[in-house]
């Protein structure tokens, strides 16, 4: 089942179940997907939908940090709930050891020796961890291993 179809089914279930908060979160996801499809005049496949979901997660994390620093717990709770809904559609996250093994293998495969080669390594790692790891953490790990 595609992610878009799963989202549609879950939206219907939330409507039938009267879960307004979950329904609103799923509608936000569907709106973001539809907006990208309209903007680019394409139909998104699962990989592209994952990219949209990752972007939404990053936005939620940024908003959460700002709300918490401003003492707006009410808005922070909404962001946490939306993050939980979005996480349900993302693949399982990789563990630290798995990410480190992928980075180590990419460094060996690319022949990288210094921080100047970081782009080559990240280019090899990114497709392997897409949607399953925070690229900020991955980049920091690559930098640490090369630096």
Coordinates of N, CA and C in Angstrom, one line a residue:
X1 N 0.8 -1.2 0.0 CA 0.0 0.0 0.0 C 0.9 1.2 0.0
X2 N 0.6 2.2 -0.9 CA 1.4 3.4 -0.9 C 1.1 4.3 0.3
X3 N 2.0 5.2 0.6 CA 1.9 6.1 1.7 C 0.7 7.0 1.5
X4 N 0.5 7.5 0.3 CA -0.7 8.3 0.1 C -2.0 7.6 0.3
X5 N -2.1 6.4 -0.1 CA -3.3 5.6 0.1 C -3.5 5.3 1.6
X6 N -2.4 5.0 2.3 CA -2.5 4.7 3.7 C -2.9 6.0 4.5
X7 N -2.4 7.2 4.1 CA -2.9 8.4 4.7 C -4.3 8.6 4.4
X8 N -4.8 8.3 3.2 CA -6.2 8.5 2.9 C -7.1 7.6 3.8
X9 N -6.7 6.3 3.9 CA -7.4 5.4 4.7 C -7.4 5.8 6.2
X10 N -6.3 6.3 6.7 CA -6.2 6.7 8.1 C -7.1 8.0 8.3
X11 N -7.1 8.8 7.3 CA -8.0 10.0 7.4 C -9.4 9.6 7.5
X12 N -9.9 8.7 6.7 CA -11.2 8.2 6.7 C -11.6 7.6 8.1
X13 N -10.6 6.8 8.6 CA -10.8 6.2 9.9 C -10.9 7.2 11.0
X14 N -10.1 8.3 10.9 CA -10.1 9.3 11.9 C -11.5 10.1 11.9
X15 N -12.0 10.3 10.7 CA -13.3 10.9 10.5 C -14.4 10.1 11.1
X16 N -14.4 8.8 10.8 CA -15.4 7.9 11.3 C -15.3 7.8 12.9
X17 N -14.0 7.8 13.4 CA -13.8 7.6 14.8 C -14.0 8.9 15.6
X18 N -14.1 10.0 14.9 CA -14.3 11.3 15.6 C -13.0 11.8 16.2
X19 N -11.9 11.4 15.8 CA -10.6 11.8 16.3 C -10.2 13.1 15.6
X20 N -10.6 14.2 16.1 CA -10.4 15.5 15.4 C -9.0 15.9 15.3
X21 N -8.2 15.7 16.4 CA -6.8 16.1 16.4 C -6.0 15.3 15.4
X22 N -6.2 14.0 15.4 CA -5.5 13.2 14.4 C -5.9 13.5 13.0
X23 N -7.2 13.7 12.8 CA -7.7 14.1 11.5 C -7.1 15.4 11.0
X24 N -6.9 16.4 11.9 CA -6.3 17.7 11.5 C -4.9 17.5 11.1
X25 N -4.1 16.6 11.8 CA -2.7 16.4 11.6 C -2.6 15.7 10.2
X26 N -3.4 14.7 9.9 CA -3.4 14.0 8.6 C -3.7 14.9 7.5
X27 N -4.7 15.8 7.7 CA -5.0 16.7 6.7 C -3.9 17.7 6.4
X28 N -3.1 18.1 7.4 CA -1.9 18.9 7.2 C -0.9 18.2 6.3
X29 N -0.7 16.9 6.5 CA 0.2 16.1 5.7 C -0.3 16.0 4.3
X30 N -1.6 15.7 4.1 CA -2.1 15.6 2.8 C -2.1 16.9 2.0
X31 N -2.3 18.0 2.7 CA -2.2 19.3 2.1 C -0.8 19.6 1.6
X32 N 0.2 19.2 2.4 CA 1.6 19.5 2.0 C 2.0 18.6 0.8
X33 N 1.5 17.4 0.8 CA 1.7 16.5 -0.4 C 1.1 17.1 -1.6
X34 N -0.2 17.5 -1.5 CA -0.9 18.0 -2.6 C -0.3 19.3 -3.1
X35 N 0.1 20.1 -2.2 CA 0.8 21.4 -2.6 C 2.0 21.2 -3.4
X36 N 2.8 20.2 -3.0 CA 4.0 19.9 -3.8 C 3.7 19.3 -5.2
X37 N 2.6 18.5 -5.2 CA 2.2 17.9 -6.5 C 1.7 19.0 -7.4
X38 N 1.0 19.9 -6.9 CA 0.4 21.0 -7.7 C 1.6 22.0 -8.2
X39 N 2.5 22.3 -7.2 CA 3.6 23.2 -7.6 C 4.5 22.6 -8.7
X40 N 4.8 21.3 -8.6 CA 5.7 20.7 -9.5 C 5.0 20.0 -10.7
X41 N 3.7 20.0 -10.6 CA 2.9 19.3 -11.7 C 3.3 17.8 -11.9
X42 N 3.4 17.1 -10.7 CA 3.8 15.7 -10.8 C 2.9 15.0 -9.8
X43 N 3.0 13.6 -9.9 CA 2.4 12.8 -8.8 C 3.5 12.2 -8.0
X44 N 3.5 12.4 -6.7 CA 4.6 12.0 -5.9 C 4.5 10.5 -5.6
X45 N 5.7 9.9 -5.7 CA 5.8 8.5 -5.3 C 6.2 8.4 -3.8
X46 N 6.3 7.2 -3.3 CA 6.6 7.0 -1.8 C 7.9 7.8 -1.4
X47 N 8.9 7.7 -2.2 CA 10.2 8.3 -1.8 C 10.0 9.9 -1.7
X48 N 9.2 10.4 -2.6 CA 9.0 11.9 -2.6 C 8.1 12.3 -1.4
X49 N 7.1 11.4 -1.1 CA 6.2 11.6 0.0 C 7.0 11.6 1.3
X50 N 8.0 10.7 1.4 CA 8.9 10.6 2.6 C 9.7 11.9 2.7
X51 N 10.1 12.5 1.6 CA 10.8 13.7 1.7 C 9.9 14.8 2.2
X52 N 8.7 14.9 1.8 CA 7.7 15.8 2.4 C 7.5 15.6 3.9
X53 N 7.4 14.4 4.3 CA 7.2 14.0 5.7 C 8.4 14.5 6.5
X54 N 9.6 14.2 6.0 CA 10.9 14.6 6.7 C 10.9 16.1 6.9
X55 N 10.5 16.8 5.8 CA 10.5 18.3 5.9 C 9.5 18.8 7.0
X56 N 8.4 18.1 7.0 CA 7.4 18.5 8.0 C 7.9 18.2 9.4
X57 N 8.6 17.1 9.6 CA 9.2 16.8 10.9 C 10.2 17.8 11.3
X58 N 11.0 18.2 10.4 CA 12.0 19.2 10.7 C 11.3 20.5 11.1
X59 N 10.3 20.9 10.4 CA 9.5 22.1 10.7 C 8.9 22.0 12.1
X60 N 8.4 20.9 12.4 CA 7.8 20.7 13.8 C 8.8 20.7 14.9
X61 N 10.0 20.2 14.6 CA 11.1 20.2 15.6 C 11.5 21.7 15.9
X62 N 11.6 22.4 14.8 CA 12.0 23.8 15.0 C 11.0 24.6 15.7
X63 N 9.7 24.4 15.4 CA 8.6 25.1 16.0 C 8.5 24.7 17.5
X64 N 8.7 23.4 17.8 CA 8.7 22.9 19.1 C 9.7 23.6 20.0
X65 N 10.9 23.7 19.5 CA 12.0 24.4 20.2 C 11.6 25.9 20.5
X66 N 11.1 26.5 19.5 CA 10.7 27.9 19.7 C 9.5 28.1 20.7
X67 N 8.6 27.2 20.6 CA 7.4 27.3 21.6 C 7.9 27.0 23.0
X68 N 8.8 26.0 23.2 CA 9.2 25.7 24.5 C 10.1 26.8 25.1
X69 N 10.9 27.5 24.3 CA 11.7 28.6 24.8 C 10.8 29.8 25.1
X70 N 9.7 29.9 24.4 CA 8.8 31.0 24.7 C 7.8 30.7 25.8
X71 N 7.8 29.5 26.3 CA 6.9 29.1 27.4 C 5.5 28.8 26.9
X72 N 5.3 28.5 25.7 CA 4.0 28.2 25.1 C 3.7 26.7 25.1
X73 N 3.5 26.1 26.2 CA 3.3 24.7 26.3 C 2.1 24.2 25.6
X74 N 1.0 25.0 25.5 CA -0.1 24.6 24.7 C 0.2 24.4 23.2
X75 N 0.9 25.3 22.7 CA 1.3 25.1 21.2 C 2.4 24.0 21.1
X76 N 3.3 23.9 22.1 CA 4.3 22.8 22.0 C 3.6 21.4 22.0
X77 N 2.5 21.3 22.8 CA 1.8 20.0 22.9 C 1.2 19.7 21.5
X78 N 0.7 20.7 20.8 CA 0.1 20.4 19.5 C 1.2 19.9 18.5
X79 N 2.4 20.6 18.6 CA 3.5 20.2 17.7 C 3.9 18.8 18.0
X80 N 4.0 18.4 19.3 CA 4.4 17.1 19.7 C 3.4 16.0 19.2
X81 N 2.2 16.3 19.2 CA 1.1 15.4 18.7 C 1.3 15.2 17.2
X82 N 1.5 16.3 16.5 CA 1.6 16.3 15.0 C 2.9 15.5 14.7
X83 N 4.0 15.7 15.5 CA 5.2 14.9 15.2 C 4.9 13.4 15.4
X84 N 4.2 13.1 16.4 CA 3.8 11.7 16.6 C 3.1 11.0 15.5
X85 N 2.1 11.8 14.9 CA 1.3 11.3 13.8 C 2.2 11.1 12.6
X86 N 3.1 12.1 12.3 CA 4.0 12.1 11.1 C 5.0 10.9 11.3
X87 N 5.5 10.7 12.5 CA 6.5 9.6 12.7 C 5.9 8.3 12.4
X88 N 4.5 8.2 12.6 CA 3.9 6.9 12.2 C 4.0 6.5 10.8
X89 N 4.2 7.5 9.9 CA 4.3 7.2 8.5 C 5.8 7.1 8.0
X90 N 6.7 7.5 8.9 CA 8.1 7.4 8.5 C 8.7 6.0 8.8
X91 N 9.6 5.5 8.0 CA 10.2 4.2 8.3 C 10.9 4.2 9.7
X92 N 11.2 3.0 10.2 CA 11.9 2.9 11.5 C 13.2 3.6 11.4
X93 N 13.6 4.3 12.5 CA 14.9 5.0 12.5 C 16.0 4.1 12.7
X94 N 17.2 4.4 12.1 CA 18.4 3.6 12.3 C 19.0 3.9 13.6
X95 N 19.7 2.9 14.2 CA 20.4 3.0 15.4 C 21.8 3.7 15.1
X96 N 22.4 4.2 16.2 CA 23.7 4.8 16.1 C 24.7 3.9 15.4
X97 N 24.7 2.6 15.8 CA 25.7 1.7 15.3 C 25.5 1.4 13.8
X98 N 24.2 1.4 13.4 CA 23.9 1.2 12.0 C 24.4 2.4 11.1
X99 N 24.1 3.6 11.6 CA 24.5 4.8 10.9 C 26.0 4.8 10.8
X100 N 26.7 4.5 11.9 CA 28.2 4.6 12.0 C 28.8 3.6 11.0
X101 N 28.2 2.4 10.9 CA 28.6 1.4 9.9 C 28.5 1.9 8.5
X102 N 27.3 2.5 8.2 CA 27.1 3.0 6.8 C 28.1 4.1 6.5
X103 N 28.3 5.0 7.5 CA 29.3 6.1 7.2 C 30.7 5.6 7.0
X104 N 31.1 4.6 7.9 CA 32.4 4.0 7.7 C 32.6 3.4 6.4
X105 N 31.6 2.7 5.9 CA 31.7 2.0 4.6 C 31.7 3.0 3.5
X106 N 31.0 4.1 3.6 CA 31.0 5.2 2.6 C 32.3 5.9 2.5
X107 N 32.9 6.1 3.7 CA 34.3 6.7 3.7 C 35.3 5.8 3.0
X108 N 35.2 4.5 3.2 CA 36.1 3.6 2.6 C 35.8 3.5 1.1
X109 N 34.5 3.5 0.7 CA 34.2 3.4 -0.7 C 34.6 4.6 -1.5
X110 N 34.5 5.8 -0.9 CA 34.8 7.0 -1.6 C 36.3 7.4 -1.6
X111 N 37.0 6.7 -0.7 CA 38.4 7.0 -0.5 C 38.7 8.4 0.1
X112 N 37.7 8.8 0.9 CA 37.8 10.1 1.6 C 38.9 10.1 2.6
X113 N 39.6 11.2 2.7 CA 40.7 11.3 3.7 C 40.7 12.5 4.5
X114 N 39.9 13.6 4.1 CA 39.9 14.8 4.9 C 38.5 15.4 4.8
X115 N 38.3 16.5 5.5 CA 37.0 17.2 5.6 C 36.6 17.7 4.2
X116 N 37.5 17.9 3.3 CA 37.2 18.3 2.0 C 36.4 17.3 1.2
X117 N 36.5 16.1 1.6 CA 35.8 15.0 0.9 C 34.4 14.7 1.5
X118 N 34.0 15.5 2.4 CA 32.7 15.3 3.1 C 31.5 15.2 2.2
X119 N 31.5 16.0 1.1 CA 30.4 16.0 0.1 C 30.3 14.6 -0.5
X120 N 31.4 14.0 -0.9 CA 31.4 12.7 -1.5 C 30.8 11.7 -0.6
X121 N 31.2 11.7 0.7 CA 30.7 10.7 1.6 C 29.2 10.9 1.9
X122 N 28.8 12.1 2.1 CA 27.4 12.4 2.4 C 26.5 12.0 1.2
X123 N 27.0 12.2 0.0 CA 26.3 11.8 -1.2 C 26.1 10.3 -1.3
X124 N 27.1 9.5 -0.8 CA 26.9 8.1 -0.7 C 26.0 7.6 0.4
X125 N 26.0 8.3 1.5 CA 25.3 7.9 2.7 C 23.8 8.3 2.6
X126 N 23.5 9.5 2.0 CA 22.2 10.0 2.0 C 21.1 9.0 1.4
X127 N 21.3 8.4 0.3 CA 20.3 7.5 -0.2 C 20.1 6.3 0.7
X128 N 21.1 5.9 1.4 CA 21.0 4.7 2.3 C 20.2 5.0 3.5
X129 N 20.2 6.2 4.0 CA 19.6 6.5 5.3 C 18.4 7.4 5.1
X130 N 18.0 7.7 3.9 CA 16.9 8.6 3.6 C 15.6 8.2 4.4
X131 N 15.1 9.2 5.2 CA 13.9 8.9 6.0 C 14.1 8.1 7.2
X132 N 15.3 7.6 7.4 CA 15.6 6.7 8.5 C 16.6 7.2 9.5
X133 N 17.1 8.5 9.2 CA 18.1 9.1 10.1 C 18.1 10.6 9.9
X134 N 18.4 11.3 11.0 CA 18.5 12.8 10.9 C 19.8 13.1 10.2
X135 N 19.7 13.8 9.0 CA 20.8 14.1 8.2 C 21.8 15.1 8.9
X136 N 21.3 15.9 9.8 CA 22.2 16.7 10.6 C 23.1 15.9 11.5
X137 N 22.6 14.9 12.1 CA 23.4 14.0 12.9 C 24.4 13.2 12.0
X138 N 23.9 12.8 10.9 CA 24.8 12.0 10.0 C 25.9 12.9 9.5
X139 N 25.7 14.1 9.1 CA 26.7 15.1 8.7 C 27.7 15.3 9.8
X140 N 27.2 15.5 11.0 CA 28.2 15.7 12.1 C 29.1 14.5 12.3
X141 N 28.5 13.3 12.2 CA 29.3 12.0 12.3 C 30.3 11.9 11.2
X142 N 30.0 12.3 10.0 CA 30.9 12.2 8.9 C 32.0 13.2 9.1
X143 N 31.7 14.4 9.6 CA 32.7 15.5 9.8 C 33.6 15.0 10.9
X144 N 33.1 14.4 12.0 CA 33.9 13.9 13.1 C 34.9 12.9 12.6
X145 N 34.4 11.9 11.8 CA 35.3 10.8 11.3 C 36.3 11.3 10.3
X146 N 36.0 12.4 9.6 CA 37.0 12.9 8.6 C 37.9 14.0 9.2
X147 N 37.4 14.6 10.2 CA 38.2 15.7 10.8 C 39.2 15.2 11.8

